[in-house]
């Protein structure tokens, strides 16, 4: 019984520490002298008869006291001795980015969009990367994403986040259209096309009008921008930081616990594996960075990518 052994060890350790502190205060000579005389007198026949009579008279009381003491001990062991605490969990996120094939956006036809990469950031129109003209950073395939060092996957697959509006509002992202039905894409808004009133043909206009009711922002009348993105989440649990747990690579991912500001590094593996994933775009620019967030309670929470250290960010 590991818990009982741990409790006995803890009690002996505390007793030893107490004796080291208070041993000089005890009259050891008188203690040993008294104990010796008691042991000697207990061996006398009359003392034996008296002790046997006393034991028979108080047998029930002794058993009751013993059961009470055992109950207190077991209660203390159960409440204070924890050998196997449940593993800490986190949730992580990745943004799937797709780019319009014409480079200017403006359509909803799935064939017009080219899978690009999985990025740690949504690469929204007003993000620092977009403003500076830099390319998005991330990784090409779901299979290349592995948990941070010291963490292991808890869920078998990535899950599509159906609450696109929530994470858009959390990040205060503007100039986008949020699809509240279907595949939950968040599209850039092409304001130049909207202001000029340009519409890509009667067919495109009819398709856009049919989808007006599925948009949280904008009209959906053919003014989508160059990029669209959607969010995937997955859960990991903490493991010992040993060989085979976590990994390394050249991308990054962020994630955050629901009630914690702690950060955890995330890694990305260059070669693809057979890990299951919902969708895996096969054409994209070079591998770059990933991001992630967590909202699970302890006992359930992060996607990781990249060989560089990343921080657990905040995922809705």
Coordinates of C-alpha atoms in Angstrom, one line a residue:
X1 CA 0.0 0.0 0.0
X2 CA 1.9 3.0 -1.3
X3 CA -0.3 5.6 0.4
X4 CA 0.0 3.9 3.8
X5 CA 3.8 3.5 3.4
X6 CA 4.0 7.2 2.5
X7 CA 1.9 8.2 5.5
X8 CA 4.1 6.1 7.9
X9 CA 7.3 7.6 6.3
X10 CA 5.9 11.1 6.7
X11 CA 5.0 10.5 10.3
X12 CA 8.4 9.1 11.2
X13 CA 10.1 11.9 9.4
X14 CA 8.1 14.5 11.3
X15 CA 8.8 12.7 14.6
X16 CA 12.5 12.5 13.9
X17 CA 12.6 16.2 13.1
X18 CA 10.7 17.0 16.3
X19 CA 13.1 14.9 18.4
X20 CA 16.2 16.6 16.9
X21 CA 14.7 19.9 18.0
X22 CA 13.3 19.0 21.4
X23 CA 15.5 16.1 22.5
X24 CA 17.6 18.3 24.9
X25 CA 14.4 19.2 26.7
X26 CA 13.5 15.7 27.7
X27 CA 14.9 14.0 30.9
X28 CA 16.1 10.9 29.1
X29 CA 17.6 9.3 32.2
X30 CA 14.3 9.4 34.1
X31 CA 12.4 8.2 31.0
X32 CA 14.5 5.1 30.5
X33 CA 14.6 4.4 34.2
X34 CA 10.9 4.5 34.6
X35 CA 10.3 2.4 31.4
X36 CA 12.7 -0.2 32.7
X37 CA 11.0 -0.5 36.1
X38 CA 7.6 -0.7 34.5
X39 CA 8.7 -3.5 32.1
X40 CA 10.3 -5.4 35.0
X41 CA 7.2 -5.1 37.2
X42 CA 4.9 -6.1 34.4
X43 CA 6.6 -9.6 34.4
X44 CA 5.4 -10.3 38.0
X45 CA 2.7 -13.0 38.2
X46 CA 0.3 -10.8 40.2
X47 CA 0.9 -8.0 37.7
X48 CA 0.1 -10.4 34.8
X49 CA -3.2 -11.4 36.4
X50 CA -4.2 -7.8 37.0
X51 CA -3.3 -6.8 33.4
X52 CA -5.3 -9.7 32.0
X53 CA -8.4 -8.7 34.1
X54 CA -8.0 -5.1 33.0
X55 CA -7.7 -6.1 29.4
X56 CA -10.9 -8.3 29.4
X57 CA -12.9 -5.5 31.1
X58 CA -11.9 -2.9 28.6
X59 CA -11.8 -5.1 25.4
X60 CA -14.8 -3.4 23.8
X61 CA -13.5 0.1 24.6
X62 CA -10.1 -0.8 23.2
X63 CA -11.5 -2.1 19.9
X64 CA -13.7 1.0 19.6
X65 CA -10.7 3.3 20.1
X66 CA -8.6 1.3 17.7
X67 CA -11.3 1.5 15.0
X68 CA -11.6 5.3 15.6
X69 CA -7.9 5.8 15.3
X70 CA -7.7 3.7 12.1
X71 CA -10.6 5.7 10.6
X72 CA -8.8 9.0 11.4
X73 CA -5.6 7.6 9.8
X74 CA -7.4 6.4 6.6
X75 CA -9.2 9.7 6.3
X76 CA -5.9 11.6 6.6
X77 CA -4.3 9.3 4.0
X78 CA -7.2 9.7 1.6
X79 CA -7.3 13.5 1.8
X80 CA -3.7 14.5 2.1
X81 CA -1.6 11.7 0.4
X82 CA -1.9 12.0 -3.4
X83 CA 0.4 9.9 -5.4
X84 CA -1.2 10.1 -8.9
X85 CA -2.7 13.5 -9.5
X86 CA -4.6 13.8 -12.8
X87 CA -2.4 15.2 -15.6
X88 CA -2.6 18.9 -16.4
X89 CA -4.3 19.6 -19.7
X90 CA -4.4 22.5 -22.2
X91 CA -6.1 23.3 -25.5
X92 CA -4.3 24.7 -28.5
X93 CA -5.4 26.2 -31.7
X94 CA -4.2 26.5 -35.3
X95 CA -5.6 28.7 -38.0
X96 CA -6.0 27.2 -41.5
X97 CA -5.3 29.8 -44.1
X98 CA -6.5 29.7 -47.7
X99 CA -5.7 32.2 -50.5
X100 CA -7.8 33.2 -53.4
X101 CA -6.3 31.9 -56.7
X102 CA -6.8 35.2 -58.5
X103 CA -5.0 37.0 -55.7
X104 CA -7.8 39.6 -55.4
X105 CA -10.5 37.6 -53.7
X106 CA -14.2 38.3 -54.4
X107 CA -15.7 34.8 -54.7
X108 CA -17.2 32.0 -52.6
X109 CA -16.7 29.1 -54.9
X110 CA -14.5 26.5 -53.1
X111 CA -12.5 25.8 -56.3
X112 CA -11.3 29.5 -56.3
X113 CA -9.5 29.0 -52.9
X114 CA -6.1 27.5 -52.6
X115 CA -5.0 25.8 -49.4
X116 CA -2.0 27.7 -48.1
X117 CA -0.8 26.8 -44.6
X118 CA -1.6 26.4 -40.9
X119 CA -0.6 29.5 -39.0
X120 CA -0.3 30.5 -35.3
X121 CA -2.1 33.8 -36.1
X122 CA -5.2 34.5 -38.1
X123 CA -3.3 36.8 -40.5
X124 CA -6.1 39.3 -40.4
X125 CA -6.1 42.5 -42.6
X126 CA -4.8 44.7 -39.7
X127 CA -2.2 42.3 -38.3
X128 CA 1.5 43.5 -38.1
X129 CA 2.5 40.9 -40.7
X130 CA -0.1 42.1 -43.2
X131 CA 0.7 45.8 -42.6
X132 CA 4.4 45.1 -43.1
X133 CA 3.8 43.1 -46.2
X134 CA 5.3 39.9 -44.8
X135 CA 4.1 36.5 -45.7
X136 CA 2.1 34.4 -43.2
X137 CA 4.1 32.1 -41.0
X138 CA 3.1 28.5 -40.2
X139 CA 3.4 24.9 -41.4
X140 CA 1.9 23.1 -44.3
X141 CA 0.4 20.0 -42.9
X142 CA -1.6 18.9 -39.8
X143 CA 0.7 15.8 -39.8
X144 CA 3.7 18.1 -39.1
X145 CA 2.2 19.4 -35.9
X146 CA 3.2 17.7 -32.7
X147 CA 2.7 18.6 -29.0
X148 CA 5.1 20.8 -27.1
X149 CA 8.0 19.3 -25.3
X150 CA 6.7 17.6 -22.1
X151 CA 3.1 17.3 -23.5
X152 CA 1.3 14.6 -25.4
X153 CA -1.9 14.6 -27.5
X154 CA -5.1 13.8 -25.5
X155 CA -7.5 14.1 -28.4
X156 CA -7.1 11.9 -31.5
X157 CA -8.1 14.6 -34.0
X158 CA -8.2 18.3 -34.5
X159 CA -11.7 19.8 -34.0
X160 CA -13.1 22.7 -36.1
X161 CA -14.1 25.7 -33.9
X162 CA -17.7 26.5 -34.8
X163 CA -17.6 29.8 -32.8
X164 CA -15.8 32.0 -35.4
X165 CA -17.5 35.1 -34.1
X166 CA -16.2 34.6 -30.5
X167 CA -12.5 34.4 -31.4
X168 CA -12.8 37.3 -33.9
X169 CA -14.4 39.5 -31.2
X170 CA -11.8 38.3 -28.6
X171 CA -9.0 39.5 -30.8
X172 CA -10.9 42.7 -31.8
X173 CA -10.4 41.8 -35.5
X174 CA -12.1 44.1 -38.0
X175 CA -12.5 44.2 -41.8
X176 CA -13.6 40.6 -41.9
X177 CA -16.8 38.7 -42.7
X178 CA -17.7 35.8 -40.3
X179 CA -19.5 32.8 -41.7
X180 CA -21.9 31.6 -39.1
X181 CA -23.0 28.5 -41.0
X182 CA -21.2 25.9 -43.1
X183 CA -17.4 25.7 -42.8
X184 CA -17.0 28.7 -40.5
X185 CA -14.6 30.6 -42.7
X186 CA -13.7 34.2 -41.8
X187 CA -13.1 36.2 -45.0
X188 CA -11.2 39.4 -45.5
X189 CA -13.5 42.2 -46.8
X190 CA -12.4 43.8 -50.1
X191 CA -13.5 47.4 -49.5
X192 CA -12.2 48.6 -52.8
X193 CA -14.5 46.2 -54.7
X194 CA -17.4 47.1 -52.4
X195 CA -17.0 50.9 -53.0
X196 CA -16.7 50.5 -56.8
X197 CA -19.8 48.3 -56.8
X198 CA -18.0 45.6 -58.9
X199 CA -19.6 42.2 -58.9
X200 CA -18.1 39.2 -60.5
X201 CA -20.8 38.2 -63.0
X202 CA -24.5 37.3 -62.6
X203 CA -23.7 33.7 -61.4
X204 CA -21.4 35.0 -58.7
X205 CA -23.9 37.6 -57.6
X206 CA -26.7 35.0 -57.3
X207 CA -24.5 32.7 -55.2
X208 CA -23.6 35.7 -53.0
X209 CA -27.2 36.7 -52.5
X210 CA -28.1 33.1 -51.6
X211 CA -25.5 33.3 -48.8
X212 CA -26.3 36.7 -47.3
X213 CA -28.1 35.1 -44.4
X214 CA -25.1 33.2 -43.2
X215 CA -22.9 36.2 -42.6
X216 CA -22.3 38.0 -39.3
X217 CA -20.7 41.0 -40.9
X218 CA -20.9 42.5 -44.4
X219 CA -23.3 41.6 -47.2
X220 CA -21.6 38.7 -48.8
X221 CA -22.1 40.2 -52.3
X222 CA -18.9 39.4 -53.9
X223 CA -16.5 41.6 -51.9
X224 CA -14.4 39.0 -50.2
X225 CA -10.7 39.7 -49.9
X226 CA -7.6 37.7 -50.7
X227 CA -7.5 35.5 -47.6
X228 CA -9.8 33.4 -45.5
X229 CA -9.1 31.5 -42.3
X230 CA -10.8 29.2 -39.8
X231 CA -9.7 27.9 -36.4
X232 CA -8.9 24.3 -35.3
X233 CA -8.4 23.2 -31.7
X234 CA -6.9 20.2 -30.0
X235 CA -6.2 19.1 -26.4
X236 CA -2.9 18.0 -24.9
X237 CA -1.9 16.7 -21.5
X238 CA 1.3 17.2 -19.6
X239 CA 3.7 14.3 -19.5
X240 CA 7.2 13.9 -18.1
X241 CA 9.8 15.8 -20.2
X242 CA 11.4 12.7 -21.6
X243 CA 12.5 11.2 -24.9
X244 CA 9.7 10.8 -27.4
X245 CA 7.4 13.4 -25.7
X246 CA 7.0 16.6 -27.7
X247 CA 9.3 17.4 -30.5
X248 CA 11.1 20.0 -32.5
X249 CA 10.9 21.8 -35.7
X250 CA 10.8 25.3 -37.3
X251 CA 7.3 26.6 -36.5
X252 CA 5.6 28.0 -33.4
X253 CA 2.3 27.7 -31.6
X254 CA 0.7 29.6 -28.7
X255 CA -1.9 28.4 -26.1
X256 CA -3.3 29.5 -22.8
X257 CA -4.9 27.8 -19.9
X258 CA -8.4 29.0 -18.8
X259 CA -7.3 30.5 -15.5
X260 CA -3.5 30.7 -15.9
X261 CA -1.0 33.0 -17.5
X262 CA 1.7 30.4 -17.6
X263 CA 3.4 29.7 -21.0
X264 CA 4.6 26.5 -22.5
X265 CA 7.0 26.0 -25.4
X266 CA 5.8 24.3 -28.5
X267 CA 7.6 22.3 -31.2
X268 CA 7.2 21.5 -34.9
X269 CA 8.5 18.4 -36.7
X270 CA 9.8 18.8 -40.2
X271 CA 8.9 15.3 -41.6
X272 CA 5.3 14.3 -42.0
X273 CA 3.8 11.4 -40.0
X274 CA 0.6 9.3 -40.3
X275 CA -1.3 11.4 -37.6
X276 CA -4.9 11.8 -38.4
X277 CA -6.2 15.2 -39.4
X278 CA -9.4 16.7 -40.8
X279 CA -7.9 18.4 -43.8
X280 CA -4.3 18.6 -45.1
X281 CA -3.6 21.2 -47.8
X282 CA -0.9 19.9 -50.1
X283 CA 0.2 23.2 -51.7
X284 CA 1.6 26.1 -49.7
X285 CA 4.5 28.3 -49.1
X286 CA 7.5 27.4 -46.9
X287 CA 6.9 26.2 -43.4
X288 CA 6.5 28.9 -40.8
X289 CA 4.9 29.5 -37.4
X290 CA 1.7 28.3 -35.6
X291 CA -0.4 29.7 -32.8
X292 CA -2.7 28.2 -30.1
X293 CA -5.0 28.9 -27.2
X294 CA -6.6 27.0 -24.3
X295 CA -9.9 27.1 -22.5
X296 CA -10.3 23.8 -20.9
X297 CA -10.5 23.3 -17.2
X298 CA -7.6 21.5 -15.6
X299 CA -7.9 17.8 -16.2
X300 CA -8.9 18.0 -19.9
X301 CA -5.8 21.4 -22.2
X302 CA -2.6 22.7 -26.7
X303 CA -1.7 22.3 -30.4
X304 CA 2.0 22.7 -30.9
X305 CA 4.2 23.1 -33.8
X306 CA 7.7 24.1 -34.4
X307 CA 11.1 23.5 -32.9
X308 CA 11.2 27.0 -31.5
X309 CA 9.9 27.9 -28.1
X310 CA 6.4 29.3 -28.2
X311 CA 4.0 30.6 -25.6
X312 CA 0.7 29.3 -24.5
X313 CA -1.6 32.0 -25.9
X314 CA -5.3 32.5 -25.4
X315 CA -7.8 30.4 -27.2
X316 CA -11.5 31.1 -26.7

